[in-house]
PDB file of C-alpha atoms in Angstrom:
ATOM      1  CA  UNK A 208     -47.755  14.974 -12.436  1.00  0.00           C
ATOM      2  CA  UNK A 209     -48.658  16.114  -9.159  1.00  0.00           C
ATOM      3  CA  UNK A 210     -46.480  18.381  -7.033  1.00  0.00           C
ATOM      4  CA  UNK A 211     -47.002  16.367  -4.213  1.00  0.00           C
ATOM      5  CA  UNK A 212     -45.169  13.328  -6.090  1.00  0.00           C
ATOM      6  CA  UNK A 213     -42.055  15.915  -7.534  1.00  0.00           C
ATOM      7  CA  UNK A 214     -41.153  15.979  -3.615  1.00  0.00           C
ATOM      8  CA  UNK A 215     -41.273  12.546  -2.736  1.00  0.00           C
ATOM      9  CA  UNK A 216     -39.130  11.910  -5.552  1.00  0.00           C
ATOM     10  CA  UNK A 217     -36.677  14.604  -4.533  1.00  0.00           C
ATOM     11  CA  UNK A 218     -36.875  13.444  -1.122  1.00  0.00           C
ATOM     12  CA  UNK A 219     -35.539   9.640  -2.707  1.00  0.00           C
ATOM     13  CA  UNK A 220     -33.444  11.518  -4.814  1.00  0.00           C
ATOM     14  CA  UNK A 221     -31.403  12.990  -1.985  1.00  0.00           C
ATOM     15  CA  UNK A 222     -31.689   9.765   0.234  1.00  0.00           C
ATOM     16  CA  UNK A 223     -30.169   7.708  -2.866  1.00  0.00           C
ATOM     17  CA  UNK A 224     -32.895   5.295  -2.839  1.00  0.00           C
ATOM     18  CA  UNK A 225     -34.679   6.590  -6.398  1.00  0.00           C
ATOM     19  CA  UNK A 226     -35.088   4.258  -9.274  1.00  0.00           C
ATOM     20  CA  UNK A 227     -33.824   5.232 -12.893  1.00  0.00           C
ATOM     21  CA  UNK A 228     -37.171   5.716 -13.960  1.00  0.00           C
ATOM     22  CA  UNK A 229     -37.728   8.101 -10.649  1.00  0.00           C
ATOM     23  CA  UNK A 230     -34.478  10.022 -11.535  1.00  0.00           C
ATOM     24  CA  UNK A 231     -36.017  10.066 -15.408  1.00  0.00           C
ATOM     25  CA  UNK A 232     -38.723  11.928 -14.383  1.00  0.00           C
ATOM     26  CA  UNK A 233     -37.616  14.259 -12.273  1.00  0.00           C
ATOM     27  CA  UNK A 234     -34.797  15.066 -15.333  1.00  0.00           C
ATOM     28  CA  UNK A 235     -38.301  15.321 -17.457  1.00  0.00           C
ATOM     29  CA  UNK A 236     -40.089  17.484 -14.906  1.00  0.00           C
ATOM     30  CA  UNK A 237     -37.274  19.916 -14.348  1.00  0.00           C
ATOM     31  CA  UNK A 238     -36.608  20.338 -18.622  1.00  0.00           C
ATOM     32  CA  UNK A 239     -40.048  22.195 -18.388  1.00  0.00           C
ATOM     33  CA  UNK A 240     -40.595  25.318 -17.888  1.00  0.00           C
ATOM     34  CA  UNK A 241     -43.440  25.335 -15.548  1.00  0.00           C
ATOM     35  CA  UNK A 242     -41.526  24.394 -12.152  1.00  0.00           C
ATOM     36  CA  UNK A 243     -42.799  25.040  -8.726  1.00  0.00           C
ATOM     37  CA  UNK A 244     -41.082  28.400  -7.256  1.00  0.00           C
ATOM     38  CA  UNK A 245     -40.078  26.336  -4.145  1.00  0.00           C
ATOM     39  CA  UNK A 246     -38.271  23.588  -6.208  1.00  0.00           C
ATOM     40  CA  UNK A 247     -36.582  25.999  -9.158  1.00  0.00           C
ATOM     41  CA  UNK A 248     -33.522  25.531  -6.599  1.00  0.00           C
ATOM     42  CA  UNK A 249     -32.903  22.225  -7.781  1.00  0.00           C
ATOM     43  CA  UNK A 250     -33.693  22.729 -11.672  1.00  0.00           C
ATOM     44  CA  UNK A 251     -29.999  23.436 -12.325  1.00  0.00           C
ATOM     45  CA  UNK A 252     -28.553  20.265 -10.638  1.00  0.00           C
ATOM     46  CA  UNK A 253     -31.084  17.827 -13.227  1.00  0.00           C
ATOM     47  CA  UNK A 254     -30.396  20.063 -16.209  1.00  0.00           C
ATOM     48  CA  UNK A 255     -26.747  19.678 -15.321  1.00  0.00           C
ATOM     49  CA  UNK A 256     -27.397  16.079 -15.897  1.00  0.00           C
ATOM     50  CA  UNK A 257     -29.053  16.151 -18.852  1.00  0.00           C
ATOM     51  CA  UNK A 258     -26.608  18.718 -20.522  1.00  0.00           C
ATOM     52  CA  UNK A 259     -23.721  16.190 -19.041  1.00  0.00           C
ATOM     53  CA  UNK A 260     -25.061  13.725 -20.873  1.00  0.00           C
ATOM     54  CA  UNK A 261     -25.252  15.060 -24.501  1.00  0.00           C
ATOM     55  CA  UNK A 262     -21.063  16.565 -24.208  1.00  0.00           C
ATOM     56  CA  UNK A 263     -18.640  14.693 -26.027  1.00  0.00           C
ATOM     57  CA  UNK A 264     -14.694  15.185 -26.161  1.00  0.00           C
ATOM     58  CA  UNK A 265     -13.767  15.583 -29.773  1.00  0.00           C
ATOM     59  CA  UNK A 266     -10.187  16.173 -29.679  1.00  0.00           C
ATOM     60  CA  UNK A 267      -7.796  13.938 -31.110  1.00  0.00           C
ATOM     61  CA  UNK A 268      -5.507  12.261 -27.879  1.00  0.00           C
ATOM     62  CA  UNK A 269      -1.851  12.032 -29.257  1.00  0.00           C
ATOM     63  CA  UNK A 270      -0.721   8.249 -28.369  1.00  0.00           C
ATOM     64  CA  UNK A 271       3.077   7.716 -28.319  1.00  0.00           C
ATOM     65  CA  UNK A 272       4.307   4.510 -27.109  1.00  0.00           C
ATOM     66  CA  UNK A 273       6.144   4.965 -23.566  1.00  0.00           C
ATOM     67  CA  UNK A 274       9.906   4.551 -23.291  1.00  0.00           C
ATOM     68  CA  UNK A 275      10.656   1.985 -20.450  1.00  0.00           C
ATOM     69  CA  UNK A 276      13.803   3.469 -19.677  1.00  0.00           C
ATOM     70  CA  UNK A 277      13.699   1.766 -16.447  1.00  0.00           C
ATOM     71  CA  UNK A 278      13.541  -1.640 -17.668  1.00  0.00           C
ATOM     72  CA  UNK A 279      16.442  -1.223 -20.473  1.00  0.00           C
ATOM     73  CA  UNK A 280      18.628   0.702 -17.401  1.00  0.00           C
ATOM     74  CA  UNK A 281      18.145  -2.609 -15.021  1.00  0.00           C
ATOM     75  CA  UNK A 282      19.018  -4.953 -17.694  1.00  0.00           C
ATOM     76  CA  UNK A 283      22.604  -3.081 -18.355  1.00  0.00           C
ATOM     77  CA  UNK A 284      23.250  -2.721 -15.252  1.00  0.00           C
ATOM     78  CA  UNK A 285      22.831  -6.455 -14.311  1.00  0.00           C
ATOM     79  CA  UNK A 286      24.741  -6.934 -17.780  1.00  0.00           C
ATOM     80  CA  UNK A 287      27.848  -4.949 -16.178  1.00  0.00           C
ATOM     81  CA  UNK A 288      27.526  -6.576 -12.694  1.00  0.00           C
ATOM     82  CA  UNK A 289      27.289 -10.298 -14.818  1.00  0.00           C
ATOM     83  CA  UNK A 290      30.814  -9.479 -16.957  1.00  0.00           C
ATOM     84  CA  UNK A 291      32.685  -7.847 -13.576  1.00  0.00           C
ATOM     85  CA  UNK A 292      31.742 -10.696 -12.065  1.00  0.00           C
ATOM     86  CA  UNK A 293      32.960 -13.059 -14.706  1.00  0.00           C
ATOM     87  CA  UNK A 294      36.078 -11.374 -15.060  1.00  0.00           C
ATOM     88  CA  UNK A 295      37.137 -10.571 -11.431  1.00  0.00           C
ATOM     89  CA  UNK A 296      40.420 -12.464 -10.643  1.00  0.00           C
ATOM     90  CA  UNK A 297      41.216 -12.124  -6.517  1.00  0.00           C
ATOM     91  CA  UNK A 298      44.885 -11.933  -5.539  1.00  0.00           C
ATOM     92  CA  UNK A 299      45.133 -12.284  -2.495  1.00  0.00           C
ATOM     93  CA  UNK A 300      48.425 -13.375  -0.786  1.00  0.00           C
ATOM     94  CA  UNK A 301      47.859 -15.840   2.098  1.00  0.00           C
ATOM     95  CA  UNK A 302      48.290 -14.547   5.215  1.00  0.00           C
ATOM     96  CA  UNK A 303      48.615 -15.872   8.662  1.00  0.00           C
ATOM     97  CA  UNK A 304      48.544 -14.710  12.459  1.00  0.00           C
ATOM     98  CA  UNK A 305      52.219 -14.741  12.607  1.00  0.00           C
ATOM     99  CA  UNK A 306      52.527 -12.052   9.671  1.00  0.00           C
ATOM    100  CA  UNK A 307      50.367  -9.070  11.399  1.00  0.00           C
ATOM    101  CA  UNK A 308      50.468 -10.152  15.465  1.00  0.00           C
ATOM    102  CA  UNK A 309      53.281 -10.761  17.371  1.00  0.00           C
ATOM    103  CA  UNK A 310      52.050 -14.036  20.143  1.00  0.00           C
ATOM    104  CA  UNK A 311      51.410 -11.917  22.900  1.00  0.00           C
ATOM    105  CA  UNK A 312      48.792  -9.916  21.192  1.00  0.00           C
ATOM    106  CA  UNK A 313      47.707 -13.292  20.418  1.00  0.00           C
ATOM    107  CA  UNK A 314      46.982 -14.609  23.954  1.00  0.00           C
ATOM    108  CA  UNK A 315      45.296 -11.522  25.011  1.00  0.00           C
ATOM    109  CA  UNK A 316      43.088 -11.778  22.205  1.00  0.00           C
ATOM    110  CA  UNK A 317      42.846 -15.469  23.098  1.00  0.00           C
ATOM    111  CA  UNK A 318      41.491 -14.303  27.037  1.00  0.00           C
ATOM    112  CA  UNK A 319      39.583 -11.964  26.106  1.00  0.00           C
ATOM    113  CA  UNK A 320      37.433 -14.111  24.021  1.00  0.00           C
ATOM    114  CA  UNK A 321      37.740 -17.116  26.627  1.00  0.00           C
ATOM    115  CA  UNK A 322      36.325 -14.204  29.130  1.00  0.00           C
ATOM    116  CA  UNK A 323      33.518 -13.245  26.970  1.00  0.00           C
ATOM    117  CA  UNK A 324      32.447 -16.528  26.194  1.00  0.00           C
ATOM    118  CA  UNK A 325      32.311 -17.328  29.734  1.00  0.00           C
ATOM    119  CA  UNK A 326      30.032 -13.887  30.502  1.00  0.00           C
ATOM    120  CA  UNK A 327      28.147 -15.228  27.229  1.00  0.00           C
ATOM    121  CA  UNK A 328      27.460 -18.809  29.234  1.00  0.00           C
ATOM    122  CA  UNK A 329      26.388 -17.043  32.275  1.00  0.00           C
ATOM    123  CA  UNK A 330      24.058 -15.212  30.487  1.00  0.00           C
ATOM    124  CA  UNK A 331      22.590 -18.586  28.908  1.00  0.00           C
ATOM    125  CA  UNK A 332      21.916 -19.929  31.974  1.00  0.00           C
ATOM    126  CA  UNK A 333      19.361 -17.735  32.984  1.00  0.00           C
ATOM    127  CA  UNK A 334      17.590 -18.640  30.021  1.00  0.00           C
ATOM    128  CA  UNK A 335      16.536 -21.645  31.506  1.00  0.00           C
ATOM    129  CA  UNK A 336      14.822 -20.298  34.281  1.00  0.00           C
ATOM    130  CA  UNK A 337      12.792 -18.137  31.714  1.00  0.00           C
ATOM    131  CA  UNK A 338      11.899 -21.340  29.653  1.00  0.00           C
ATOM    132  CA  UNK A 339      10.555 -22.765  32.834  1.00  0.00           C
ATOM    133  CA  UNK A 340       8.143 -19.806  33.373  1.00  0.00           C
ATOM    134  CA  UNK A 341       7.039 -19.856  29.786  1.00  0.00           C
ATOM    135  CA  UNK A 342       6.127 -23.761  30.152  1.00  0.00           C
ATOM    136  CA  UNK A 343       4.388 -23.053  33.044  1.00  0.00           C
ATOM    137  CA  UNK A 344       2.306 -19.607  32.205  1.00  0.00           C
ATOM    138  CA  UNK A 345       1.732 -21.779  28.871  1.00  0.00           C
ATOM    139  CA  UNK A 346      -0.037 -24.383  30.767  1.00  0.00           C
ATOM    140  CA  UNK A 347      -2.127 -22.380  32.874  1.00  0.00           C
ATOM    141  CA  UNK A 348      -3.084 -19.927  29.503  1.00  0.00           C
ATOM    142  CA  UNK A 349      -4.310 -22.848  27.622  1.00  0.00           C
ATOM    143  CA  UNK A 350      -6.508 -25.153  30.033  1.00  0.00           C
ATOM    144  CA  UNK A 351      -9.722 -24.125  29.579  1.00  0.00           C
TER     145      UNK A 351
END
């Protein structure tokens, strides 16, 4: 084969756009021992190939089945959550305001909340103002 085709080929070789049949004989022309001085720099890289290609592993590969330790874990645990679950009697006493507050610490509690649901309406009513500019940005953002 002419030298002149050996460097197109490498040329396609190294822009990825070779055929199998290119890459073949390049492999072919690079076995030989005859190889242009200026190419012998890429005679390694195609033997590489062709020695790749003939290697084998031979060693047995132990297979032992995996544990799924996580699997049999998740199951026991929901198994203990299921019977403590089952099982769980509350006992809890009723108990009323009376018990734990005496009525004055009742009718602050009582203002306080009256107070902070008043704030809380105040605060609402702003909202409205905002739901006006949203309508109104809206319309102007969607006529086209």
């Amino acid at each position: 084969m002419e030298l002149y085709k050996i460097e197109k080929l490498i040329e396609k070789y190294f822009e990825a756009t070779t055929t199998v049949a290119e890459e073949e004989t390049l492999r072919e022309y690079f076995s030989k021992e005859s190889v242009a001085p200026h190419l012998e720099q890429h005679a390694p890289l195609f033997n590489y190939f062709t020695k790749a290609k003939e290697e084998s592993f031979t060693k047995q590969v132990p297979l032992k089945p995996r544990m799924n330790y996580l699997k049999w874990v998740s199951v026991a645990a929901i198994a203990v959550f299921m019977f403590g679950l089952y099982f769980y009697q509350p006992t809890l006493a009723p108990v009323t305001l009376a018990d734990e507050y005496t009525q004055e610490e009742i009718e602050s509690a009582q203002e306080a909340f009256a107070l902070l649901a008043m704030n809380f309406n105040k605060g609402t009513e702003q909202l409205y103002h905002l739901e006006e500019f949203e309508k109104t940005t809206n319309k102007f953002l969607t006529k086209k």
